[in-house]
Coordinates of N, CA and C and ligand atoms in Angstrom, one line a residue:
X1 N -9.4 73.8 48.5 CA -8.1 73.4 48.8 C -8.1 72.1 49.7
X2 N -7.2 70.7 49.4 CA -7.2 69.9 50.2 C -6.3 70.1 51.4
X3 N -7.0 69.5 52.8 CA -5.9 69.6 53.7 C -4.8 68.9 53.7
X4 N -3.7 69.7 53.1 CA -2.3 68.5 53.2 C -2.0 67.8 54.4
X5 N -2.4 68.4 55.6 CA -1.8 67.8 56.8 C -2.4 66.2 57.0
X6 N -3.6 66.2 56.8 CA -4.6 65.0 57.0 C -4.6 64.1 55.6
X7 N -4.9 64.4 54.8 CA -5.5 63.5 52.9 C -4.7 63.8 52.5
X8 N -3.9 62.5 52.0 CA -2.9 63.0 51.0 C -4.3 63.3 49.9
X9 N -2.9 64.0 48.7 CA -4.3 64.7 47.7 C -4.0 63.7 46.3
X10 N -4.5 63.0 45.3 CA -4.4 62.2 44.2 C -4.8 62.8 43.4
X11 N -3.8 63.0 41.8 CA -4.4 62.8 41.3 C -4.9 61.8 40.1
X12 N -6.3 61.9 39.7 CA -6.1 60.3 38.6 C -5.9 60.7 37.0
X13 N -5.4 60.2 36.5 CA -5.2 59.6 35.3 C -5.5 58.6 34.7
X14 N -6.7 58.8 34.1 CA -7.2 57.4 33.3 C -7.3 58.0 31.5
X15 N -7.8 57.0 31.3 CA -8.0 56.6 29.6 C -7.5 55.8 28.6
X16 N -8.0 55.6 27.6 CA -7.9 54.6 26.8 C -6.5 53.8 26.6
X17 N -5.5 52.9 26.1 CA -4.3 52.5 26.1 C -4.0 53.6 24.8
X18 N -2.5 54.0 25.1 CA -1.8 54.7 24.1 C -2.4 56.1 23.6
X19 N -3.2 56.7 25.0 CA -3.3 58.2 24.9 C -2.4 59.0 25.7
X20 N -1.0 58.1 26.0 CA -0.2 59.1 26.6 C 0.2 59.2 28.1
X21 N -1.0 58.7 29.0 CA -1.6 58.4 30.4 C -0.3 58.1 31.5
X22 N 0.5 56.8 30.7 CA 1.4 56.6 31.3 C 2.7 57.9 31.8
X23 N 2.6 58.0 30.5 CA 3.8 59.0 30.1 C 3.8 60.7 31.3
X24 N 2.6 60.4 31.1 CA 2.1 62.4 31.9 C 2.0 61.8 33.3
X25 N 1.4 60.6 33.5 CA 1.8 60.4 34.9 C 3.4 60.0 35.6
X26 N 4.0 59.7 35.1 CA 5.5 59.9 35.4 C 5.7 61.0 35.7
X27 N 5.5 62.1 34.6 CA 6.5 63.3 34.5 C 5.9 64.0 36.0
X28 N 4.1 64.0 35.6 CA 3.5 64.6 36.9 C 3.8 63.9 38.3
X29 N 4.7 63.0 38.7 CA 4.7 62.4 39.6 C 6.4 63.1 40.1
X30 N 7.1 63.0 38.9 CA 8.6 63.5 39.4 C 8.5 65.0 39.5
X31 N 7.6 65.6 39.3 CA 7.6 67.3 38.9 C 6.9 67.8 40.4
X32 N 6.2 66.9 40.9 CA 5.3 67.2 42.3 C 6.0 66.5 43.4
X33 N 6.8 65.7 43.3 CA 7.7 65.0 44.0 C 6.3 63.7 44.8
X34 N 5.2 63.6 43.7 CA 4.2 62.7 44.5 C 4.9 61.0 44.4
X35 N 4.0 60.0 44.8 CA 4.5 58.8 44.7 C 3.7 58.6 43.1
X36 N 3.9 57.3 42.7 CA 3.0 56.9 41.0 C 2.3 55.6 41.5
X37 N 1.3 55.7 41.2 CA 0.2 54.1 41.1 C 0.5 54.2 39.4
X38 N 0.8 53.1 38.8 CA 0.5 52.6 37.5 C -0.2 51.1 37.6
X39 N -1.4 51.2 38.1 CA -2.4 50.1 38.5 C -2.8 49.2 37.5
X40 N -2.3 49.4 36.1 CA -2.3 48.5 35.1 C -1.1 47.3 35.3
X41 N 0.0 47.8 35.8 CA 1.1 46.6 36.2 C 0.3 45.8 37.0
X42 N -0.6 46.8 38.0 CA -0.8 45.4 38.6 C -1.8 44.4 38.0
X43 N -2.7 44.5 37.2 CA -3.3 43.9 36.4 C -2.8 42.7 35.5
X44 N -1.7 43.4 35.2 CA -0.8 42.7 34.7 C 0.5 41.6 35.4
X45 N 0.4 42.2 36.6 CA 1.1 41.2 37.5 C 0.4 40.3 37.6
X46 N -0.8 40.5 38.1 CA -1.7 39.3 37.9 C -1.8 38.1 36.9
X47 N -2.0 38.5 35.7 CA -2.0 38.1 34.8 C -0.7 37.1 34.7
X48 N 0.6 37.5 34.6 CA 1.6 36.5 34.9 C 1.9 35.9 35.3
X49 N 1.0 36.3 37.1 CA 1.3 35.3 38.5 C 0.1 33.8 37.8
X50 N -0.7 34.1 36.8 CA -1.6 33.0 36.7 C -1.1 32.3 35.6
X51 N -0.6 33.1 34.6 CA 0.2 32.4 33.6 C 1.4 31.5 33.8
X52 N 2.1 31.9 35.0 CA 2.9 31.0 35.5 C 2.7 30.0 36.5
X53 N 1.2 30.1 36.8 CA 1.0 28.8 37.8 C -0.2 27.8 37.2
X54 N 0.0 28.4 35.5 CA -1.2 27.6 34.3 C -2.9 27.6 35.2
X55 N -3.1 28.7 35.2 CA -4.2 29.2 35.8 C -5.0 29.2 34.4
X56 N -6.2 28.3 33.8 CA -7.2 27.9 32.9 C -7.5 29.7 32.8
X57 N -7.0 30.8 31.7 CA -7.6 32.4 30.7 C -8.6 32.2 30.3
X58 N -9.0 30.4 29.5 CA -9.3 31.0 28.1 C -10.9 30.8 28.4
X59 N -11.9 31.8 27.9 CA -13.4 31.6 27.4 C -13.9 30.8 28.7
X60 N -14.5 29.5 28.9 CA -15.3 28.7 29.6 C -14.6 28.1 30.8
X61 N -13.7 28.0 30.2 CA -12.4 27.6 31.5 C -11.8 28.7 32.1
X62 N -12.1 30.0 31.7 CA -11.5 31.1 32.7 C -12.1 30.6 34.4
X63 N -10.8 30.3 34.8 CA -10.8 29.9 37.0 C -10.7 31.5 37.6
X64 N -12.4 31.7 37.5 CA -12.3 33.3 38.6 C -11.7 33.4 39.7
X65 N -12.3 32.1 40.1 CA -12.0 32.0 41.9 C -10.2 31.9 42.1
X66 N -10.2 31.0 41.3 CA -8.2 30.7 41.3 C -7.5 32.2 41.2
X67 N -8.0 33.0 39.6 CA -7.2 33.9 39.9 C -7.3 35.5 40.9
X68 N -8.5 35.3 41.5 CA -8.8 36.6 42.3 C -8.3 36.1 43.3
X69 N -8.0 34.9 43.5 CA -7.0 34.2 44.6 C -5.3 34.6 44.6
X70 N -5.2 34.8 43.3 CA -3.8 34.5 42.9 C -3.9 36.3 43.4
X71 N -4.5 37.4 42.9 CA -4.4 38.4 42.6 C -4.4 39.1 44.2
X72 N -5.3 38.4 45.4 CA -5.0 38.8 46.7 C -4.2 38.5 47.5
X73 N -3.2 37.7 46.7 CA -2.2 36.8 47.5 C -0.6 37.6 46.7
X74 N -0.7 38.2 45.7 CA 0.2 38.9 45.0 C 1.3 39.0 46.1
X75 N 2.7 38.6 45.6 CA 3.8 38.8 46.2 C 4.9 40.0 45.3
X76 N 4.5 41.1 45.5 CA 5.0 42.0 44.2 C 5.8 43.3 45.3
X77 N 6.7 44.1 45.0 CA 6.9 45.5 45.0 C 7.3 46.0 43.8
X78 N 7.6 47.6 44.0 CA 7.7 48.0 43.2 C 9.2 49.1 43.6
X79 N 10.1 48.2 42.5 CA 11.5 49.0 43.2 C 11.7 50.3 42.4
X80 N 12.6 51.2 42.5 CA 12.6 52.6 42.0 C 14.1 52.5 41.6
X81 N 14.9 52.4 41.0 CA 16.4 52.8 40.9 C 16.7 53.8 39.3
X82 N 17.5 54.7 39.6 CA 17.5 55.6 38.4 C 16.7 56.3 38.0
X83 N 15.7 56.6 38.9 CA 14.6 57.3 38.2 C 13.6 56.3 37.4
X84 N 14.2 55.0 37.0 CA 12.7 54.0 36.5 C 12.2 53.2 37.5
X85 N 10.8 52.6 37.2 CA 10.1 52.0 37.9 C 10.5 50.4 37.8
X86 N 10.3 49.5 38.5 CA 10.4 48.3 38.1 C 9.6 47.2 39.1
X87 N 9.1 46.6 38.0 CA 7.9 45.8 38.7 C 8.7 43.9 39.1
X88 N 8.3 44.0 40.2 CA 9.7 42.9 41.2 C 8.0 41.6 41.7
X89 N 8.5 40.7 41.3 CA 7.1 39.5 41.3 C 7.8 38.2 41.7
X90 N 7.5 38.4 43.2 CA 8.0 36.5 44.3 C 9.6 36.9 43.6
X91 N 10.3 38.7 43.9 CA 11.4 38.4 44.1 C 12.2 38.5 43.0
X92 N 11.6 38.7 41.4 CA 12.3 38.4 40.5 C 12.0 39.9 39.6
X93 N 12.6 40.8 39.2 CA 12.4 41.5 38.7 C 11.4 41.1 36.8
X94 N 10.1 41.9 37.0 CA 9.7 41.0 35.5 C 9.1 42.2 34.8
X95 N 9.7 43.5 34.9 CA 9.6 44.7 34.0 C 9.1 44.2 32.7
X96 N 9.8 43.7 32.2 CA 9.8 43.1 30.8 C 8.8 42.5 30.3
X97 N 8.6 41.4 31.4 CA 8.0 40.1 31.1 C 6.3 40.6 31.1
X98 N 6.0 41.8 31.8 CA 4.8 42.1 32.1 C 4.4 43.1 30.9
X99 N 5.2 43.3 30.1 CA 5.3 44.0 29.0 C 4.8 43.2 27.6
X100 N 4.9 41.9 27.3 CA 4.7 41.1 26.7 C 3.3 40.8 26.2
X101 N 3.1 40.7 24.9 CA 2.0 40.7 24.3 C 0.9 39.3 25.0
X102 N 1.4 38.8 25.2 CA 0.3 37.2 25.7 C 0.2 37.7 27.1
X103 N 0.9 38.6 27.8 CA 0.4 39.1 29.0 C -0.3 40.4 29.2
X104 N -0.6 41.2 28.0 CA -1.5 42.3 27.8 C -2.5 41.7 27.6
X105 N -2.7 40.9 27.0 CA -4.0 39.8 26.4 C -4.1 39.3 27.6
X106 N -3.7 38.6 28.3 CA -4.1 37.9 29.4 C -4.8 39.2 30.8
X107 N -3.6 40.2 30.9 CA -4.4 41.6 31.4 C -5.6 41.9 31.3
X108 N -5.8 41.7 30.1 CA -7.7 42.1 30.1 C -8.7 41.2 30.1
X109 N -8.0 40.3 30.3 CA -9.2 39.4 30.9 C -9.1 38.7 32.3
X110 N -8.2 38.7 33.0 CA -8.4 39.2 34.1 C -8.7 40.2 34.9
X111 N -8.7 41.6 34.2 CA -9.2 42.9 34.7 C -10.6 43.2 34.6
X112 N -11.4 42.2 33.8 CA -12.8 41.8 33.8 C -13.2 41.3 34.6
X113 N -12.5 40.5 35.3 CA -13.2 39.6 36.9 C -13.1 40.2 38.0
X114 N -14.8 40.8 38.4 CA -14.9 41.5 39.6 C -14.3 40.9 40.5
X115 N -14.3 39.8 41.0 CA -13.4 39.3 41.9 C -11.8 39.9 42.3
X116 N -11.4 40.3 41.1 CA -10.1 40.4 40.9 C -9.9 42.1 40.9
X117 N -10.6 42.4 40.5 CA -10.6 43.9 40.7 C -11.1 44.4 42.3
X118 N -12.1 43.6 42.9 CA -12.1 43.6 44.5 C -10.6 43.6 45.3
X119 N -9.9 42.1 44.7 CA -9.0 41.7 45.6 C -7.8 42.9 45.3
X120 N -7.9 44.2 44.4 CA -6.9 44.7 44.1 C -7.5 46.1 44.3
X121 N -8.4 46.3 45.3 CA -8.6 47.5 45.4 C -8.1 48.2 46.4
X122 N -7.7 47.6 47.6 CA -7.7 47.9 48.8 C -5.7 48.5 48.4
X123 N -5.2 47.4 47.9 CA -3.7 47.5 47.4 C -3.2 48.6 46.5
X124 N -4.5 49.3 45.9 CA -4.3 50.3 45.1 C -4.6 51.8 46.1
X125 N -5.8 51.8 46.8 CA -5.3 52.7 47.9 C -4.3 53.1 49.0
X126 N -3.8 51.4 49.1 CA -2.4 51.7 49.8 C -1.4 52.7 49.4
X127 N -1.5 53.1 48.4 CA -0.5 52.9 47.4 C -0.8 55.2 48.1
X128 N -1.7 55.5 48.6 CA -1.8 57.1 48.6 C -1.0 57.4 50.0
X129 N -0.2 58.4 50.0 CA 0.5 58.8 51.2 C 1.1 60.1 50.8
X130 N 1.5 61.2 51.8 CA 1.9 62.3 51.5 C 2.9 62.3 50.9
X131 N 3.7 63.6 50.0 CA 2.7 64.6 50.0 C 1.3 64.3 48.5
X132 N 1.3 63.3 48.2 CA 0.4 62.9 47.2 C 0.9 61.7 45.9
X133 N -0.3 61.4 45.4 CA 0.0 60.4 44.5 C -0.9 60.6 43.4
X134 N 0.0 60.2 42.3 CA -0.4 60.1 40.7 C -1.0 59.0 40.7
X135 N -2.1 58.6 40.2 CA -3.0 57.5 39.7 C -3.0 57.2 38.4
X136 N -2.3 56.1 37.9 CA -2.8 55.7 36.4 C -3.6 55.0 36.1
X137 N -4.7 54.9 35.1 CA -5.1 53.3 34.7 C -6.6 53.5 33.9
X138 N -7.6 52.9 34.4 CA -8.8 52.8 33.5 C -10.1 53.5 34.5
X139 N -9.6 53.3 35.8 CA -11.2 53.4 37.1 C -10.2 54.2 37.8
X140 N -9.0 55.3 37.8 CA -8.9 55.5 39.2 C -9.8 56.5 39.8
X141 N -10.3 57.5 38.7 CA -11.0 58.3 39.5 C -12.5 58.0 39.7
X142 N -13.0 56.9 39.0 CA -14.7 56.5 39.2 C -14.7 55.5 40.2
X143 N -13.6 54.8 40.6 CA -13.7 53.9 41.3 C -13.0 53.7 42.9
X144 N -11.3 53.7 42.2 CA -10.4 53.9 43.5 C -10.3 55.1 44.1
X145 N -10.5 56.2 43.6 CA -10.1 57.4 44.2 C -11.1 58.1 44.0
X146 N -12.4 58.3 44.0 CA -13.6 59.2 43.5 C -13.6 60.2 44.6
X147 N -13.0 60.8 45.8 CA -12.5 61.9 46.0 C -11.6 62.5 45.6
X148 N -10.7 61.8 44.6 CA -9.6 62.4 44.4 C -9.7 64.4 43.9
X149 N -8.8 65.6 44.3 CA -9.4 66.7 43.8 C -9.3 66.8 42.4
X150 N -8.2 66.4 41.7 CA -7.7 66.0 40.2 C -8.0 65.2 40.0
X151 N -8.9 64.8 38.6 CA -9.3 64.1 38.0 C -9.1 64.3 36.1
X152 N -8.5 63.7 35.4 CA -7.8 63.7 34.1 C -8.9 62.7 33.3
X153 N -9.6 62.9 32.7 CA -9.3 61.4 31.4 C -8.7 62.2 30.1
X154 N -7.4 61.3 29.8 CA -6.6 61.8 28.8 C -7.5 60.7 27.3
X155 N -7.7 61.6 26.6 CA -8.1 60.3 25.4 C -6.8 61.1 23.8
X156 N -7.4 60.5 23.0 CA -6.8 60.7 21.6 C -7.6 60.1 20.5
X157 N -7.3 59.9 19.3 CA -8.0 59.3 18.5 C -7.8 58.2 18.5
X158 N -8.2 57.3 17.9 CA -7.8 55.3 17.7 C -6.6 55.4 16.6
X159 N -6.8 56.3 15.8 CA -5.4 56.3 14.6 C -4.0 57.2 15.6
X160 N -4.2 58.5 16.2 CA -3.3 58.7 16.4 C -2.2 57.8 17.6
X161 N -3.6 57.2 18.2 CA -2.6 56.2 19.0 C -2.0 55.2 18.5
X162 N -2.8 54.6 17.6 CA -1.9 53.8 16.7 C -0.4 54.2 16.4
X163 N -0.9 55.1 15.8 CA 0.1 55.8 15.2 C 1.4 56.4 16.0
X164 N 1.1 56.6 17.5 CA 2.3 56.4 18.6 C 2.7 55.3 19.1
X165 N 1.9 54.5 19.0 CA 2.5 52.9 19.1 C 3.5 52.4 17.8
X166 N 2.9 52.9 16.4 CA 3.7 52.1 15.5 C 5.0 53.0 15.5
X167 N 5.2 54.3 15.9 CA 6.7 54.7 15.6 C 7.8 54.5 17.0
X168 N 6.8 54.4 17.9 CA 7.9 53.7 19.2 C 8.1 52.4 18.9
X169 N 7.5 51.8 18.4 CA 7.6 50.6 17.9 C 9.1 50.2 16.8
X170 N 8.9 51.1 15.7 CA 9.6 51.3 14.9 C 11.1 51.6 15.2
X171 N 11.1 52.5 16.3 CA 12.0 53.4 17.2 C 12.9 51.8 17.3
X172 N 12.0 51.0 18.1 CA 13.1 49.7 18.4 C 13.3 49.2 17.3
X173 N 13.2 49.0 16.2 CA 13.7 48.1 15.3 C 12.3 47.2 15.3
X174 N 11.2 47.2 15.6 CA 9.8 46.0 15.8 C 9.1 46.0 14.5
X175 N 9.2 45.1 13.4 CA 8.5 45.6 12.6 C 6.3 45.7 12.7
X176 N 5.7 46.4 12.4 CA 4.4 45.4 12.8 C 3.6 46.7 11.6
X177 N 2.7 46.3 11.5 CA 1.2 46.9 10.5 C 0.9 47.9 11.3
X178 N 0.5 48.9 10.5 CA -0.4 50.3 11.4 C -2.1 49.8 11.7
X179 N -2.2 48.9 10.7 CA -3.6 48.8 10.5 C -3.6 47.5 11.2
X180 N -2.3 46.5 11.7 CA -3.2 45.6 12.9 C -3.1 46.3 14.3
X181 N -2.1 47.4 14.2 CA -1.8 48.2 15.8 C -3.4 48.8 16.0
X182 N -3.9 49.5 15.1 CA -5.2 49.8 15.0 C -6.0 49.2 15.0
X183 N -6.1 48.0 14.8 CA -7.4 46.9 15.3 C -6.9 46.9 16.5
X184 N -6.1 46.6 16.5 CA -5.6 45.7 18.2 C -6.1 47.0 19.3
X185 N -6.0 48.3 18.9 CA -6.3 49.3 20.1 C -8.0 49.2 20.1
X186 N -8.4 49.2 18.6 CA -10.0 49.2 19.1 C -10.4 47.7 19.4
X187 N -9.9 47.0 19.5 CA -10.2 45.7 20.6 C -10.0 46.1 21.7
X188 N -8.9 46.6 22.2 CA -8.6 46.8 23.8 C -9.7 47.7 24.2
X189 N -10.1 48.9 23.5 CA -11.0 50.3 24.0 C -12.1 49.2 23.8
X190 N -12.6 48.3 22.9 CA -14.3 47.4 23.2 C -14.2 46.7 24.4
X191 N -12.7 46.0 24.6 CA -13.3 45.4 26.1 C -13.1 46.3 27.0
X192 N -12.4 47.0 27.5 CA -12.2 47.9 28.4 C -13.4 48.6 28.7
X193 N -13.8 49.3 27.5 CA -15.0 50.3 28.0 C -16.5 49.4 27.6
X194 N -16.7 48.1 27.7 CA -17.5 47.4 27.5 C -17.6 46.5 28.5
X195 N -17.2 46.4 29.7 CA -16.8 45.1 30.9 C -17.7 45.7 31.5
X196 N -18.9 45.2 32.8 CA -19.9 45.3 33.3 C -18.6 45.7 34.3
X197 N -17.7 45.0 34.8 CA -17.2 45.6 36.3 C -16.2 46.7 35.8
X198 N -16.5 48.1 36.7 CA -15.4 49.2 36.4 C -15.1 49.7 35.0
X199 N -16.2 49.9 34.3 CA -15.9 50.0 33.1 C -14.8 51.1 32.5
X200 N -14.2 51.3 31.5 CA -12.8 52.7 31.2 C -14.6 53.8 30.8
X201 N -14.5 54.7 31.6 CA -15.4 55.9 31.0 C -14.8 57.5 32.0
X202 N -15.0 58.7 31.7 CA -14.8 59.2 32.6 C -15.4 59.6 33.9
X203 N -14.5 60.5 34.8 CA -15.9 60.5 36.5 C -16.5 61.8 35.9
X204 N -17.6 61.7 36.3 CA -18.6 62.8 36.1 C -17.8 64.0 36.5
X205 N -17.1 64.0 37.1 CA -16.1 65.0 37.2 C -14.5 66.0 36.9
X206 N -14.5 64.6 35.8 CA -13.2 64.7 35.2 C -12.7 65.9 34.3
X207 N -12.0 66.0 33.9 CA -11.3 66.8 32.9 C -10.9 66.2 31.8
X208 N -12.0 66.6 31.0 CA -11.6 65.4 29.2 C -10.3 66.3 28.8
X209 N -9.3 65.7 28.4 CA -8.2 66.3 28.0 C -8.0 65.4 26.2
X210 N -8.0 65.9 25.3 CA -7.4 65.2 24.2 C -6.1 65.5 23.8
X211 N -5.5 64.5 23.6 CA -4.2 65.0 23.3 C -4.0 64.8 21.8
X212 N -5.1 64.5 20.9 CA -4.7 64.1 19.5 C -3.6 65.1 19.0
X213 N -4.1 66.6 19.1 CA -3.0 66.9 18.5 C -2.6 68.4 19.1
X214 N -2.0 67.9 20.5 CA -1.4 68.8 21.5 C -0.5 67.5 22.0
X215 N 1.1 68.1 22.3 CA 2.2 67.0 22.3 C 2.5 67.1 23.7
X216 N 3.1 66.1 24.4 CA 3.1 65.6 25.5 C 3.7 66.8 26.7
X217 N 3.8 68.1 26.6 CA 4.6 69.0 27.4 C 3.4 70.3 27.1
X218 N 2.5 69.7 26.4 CA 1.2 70.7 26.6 C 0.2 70.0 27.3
X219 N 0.3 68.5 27.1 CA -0.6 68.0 28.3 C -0.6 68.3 29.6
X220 N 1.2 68.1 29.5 CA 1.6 68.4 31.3 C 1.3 69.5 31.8
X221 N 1.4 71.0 31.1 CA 1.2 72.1 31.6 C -0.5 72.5 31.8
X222 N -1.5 71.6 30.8 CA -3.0 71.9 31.5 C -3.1 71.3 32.6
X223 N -2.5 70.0 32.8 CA -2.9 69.1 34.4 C -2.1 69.8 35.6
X224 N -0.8 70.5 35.3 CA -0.5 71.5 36.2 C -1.1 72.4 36.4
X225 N -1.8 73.1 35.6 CA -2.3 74.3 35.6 C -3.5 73.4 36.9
X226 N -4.0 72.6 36.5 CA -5.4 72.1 37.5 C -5.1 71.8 38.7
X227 N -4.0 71.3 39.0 CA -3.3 70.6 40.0 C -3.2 72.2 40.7
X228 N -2.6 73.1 40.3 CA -2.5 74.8 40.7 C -3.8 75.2 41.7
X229 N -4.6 74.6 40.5 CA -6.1 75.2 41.2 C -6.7 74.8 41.9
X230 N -6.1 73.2 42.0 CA -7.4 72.3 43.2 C -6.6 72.0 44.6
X231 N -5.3 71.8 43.8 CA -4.4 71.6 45.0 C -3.4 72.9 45.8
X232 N -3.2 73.5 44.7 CA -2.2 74.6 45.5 C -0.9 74.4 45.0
Ligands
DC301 O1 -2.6 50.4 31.3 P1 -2.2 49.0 30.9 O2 -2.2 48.7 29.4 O3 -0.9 48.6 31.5 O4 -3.3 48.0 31.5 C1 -3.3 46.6 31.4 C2 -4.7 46.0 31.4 O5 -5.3 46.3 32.7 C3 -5.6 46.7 30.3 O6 -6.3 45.6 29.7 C4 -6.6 47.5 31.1 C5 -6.6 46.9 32.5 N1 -6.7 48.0 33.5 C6 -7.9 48.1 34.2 O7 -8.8 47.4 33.8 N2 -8.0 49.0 35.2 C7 -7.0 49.8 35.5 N3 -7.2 50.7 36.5 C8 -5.8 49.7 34.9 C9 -5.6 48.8 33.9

């Protein structure tokens, strides 16, 4: 049992994009009344804060030093109204904007520069305070939180994620290919779990959860069930 009075208690949530991660860390966050790290925004904030100050992404001209600058200097909160999250950058709400395909692309290659993943570590611990916090992303439990008592990697198949991407997709009216959403995920899982810094793998201690084909309110009740056991 962790001591609640002293450590707050985390738990993490990592794995591959479009295994669900996000989703179960919400619910597990409003159901425990903990705070939410979704540490991919900030990756992503990053990413924008450099896109908007024409910070050289590409290949040979990627500016490490510029952006791990940009990334420790981050002017971001994160406001809460209604029950959703919203990601607020030098003041300007950019929910949306961090949502954007040239800025998911741009996300992972900035999330490859140790530099940048240093200048964003300390900011991702900030982030734990009583009575506990949900961790999303790729490293929380091998890297930011490796005490944490809960530790998740949610995975799925590369089709079925697909395959939840193309019908939320669809949901909005977005037309797009199953079979480029499905290249596009096994690009993100080769860089992700291919980057020398923090690579996406589970902690030696985690809980492989698949969700291929268990639906999002059977996820929730095994990570409760564990959250029962480690935390109380
Ligand atoms: O989870 P997401 O799609 O919002 O993440 C955006 C990018 O940031 C993605 O390329 C993976 C990367 N990321 C990371 O490297 N480490 C994390 N803890 C979270 C996200």
């Amino acid at each position: 049992m962790t001591d609640m009075t002293s450590i707050p208690p985390v738990v993490t949530i990592d794995g591959p994009s479009g295994s669900g991660k996000g989703t179960i860390a919400k619910l597990l966050a409003d159901k425990l009344g903990y705070a939410l790290l979704d540490s991919g925004a900030l990756y992503r904030l990053t990413a924008l804060a450099a896109l908007n100050a024409d910070v050289a992404l590409d290949g040979d001209n990627l500016d490490e030093a510029r952006v791990a600058a940009i990334a420790g200097n981050l002017d971001i909160r994160f406001a809460i109204a209604g029950g959703e999250v919203s990601a607020v950058l030098e003041g300007k709400d950019v929910s949306r904007d961090i949502r954007m395909e040239r800025v998911s692309m741009a996300a992972s290659k900035v999330a490859a520069i140790p530099a940048v993943r240093e200048a964003l570590l300390q900011r991702q611990r900030d982030f734990r305070a009583l009575p506990g916090l949900v961790a999303d992303g790729r490293d929380m439990g091998t890297t930011v939180f490796p005490d944490a008592p809960v530790k998740v990697f949610l995975t799925a198949s590369a089709e079925e994620r697909a395959r939840r991407r193309f019908d939320q997709l669809q949901g909005r009216g977005v037309s797009v290919s199953l079979r480029d959403l499905l290249e596009d995920i096994r690009a993100r899982d080769d860089r992700d779990m291919n980057r020398a810094a923090s690579p996406l793998a589970p902690a030696e201690d985690a809980v492989v959860l698949d969700s291929t084909d268990i639906d999002i309110d059977g996820v929730l009740h095994k990570v409760l069930d564990l959250v029962q056991q480690r935390i109380g």
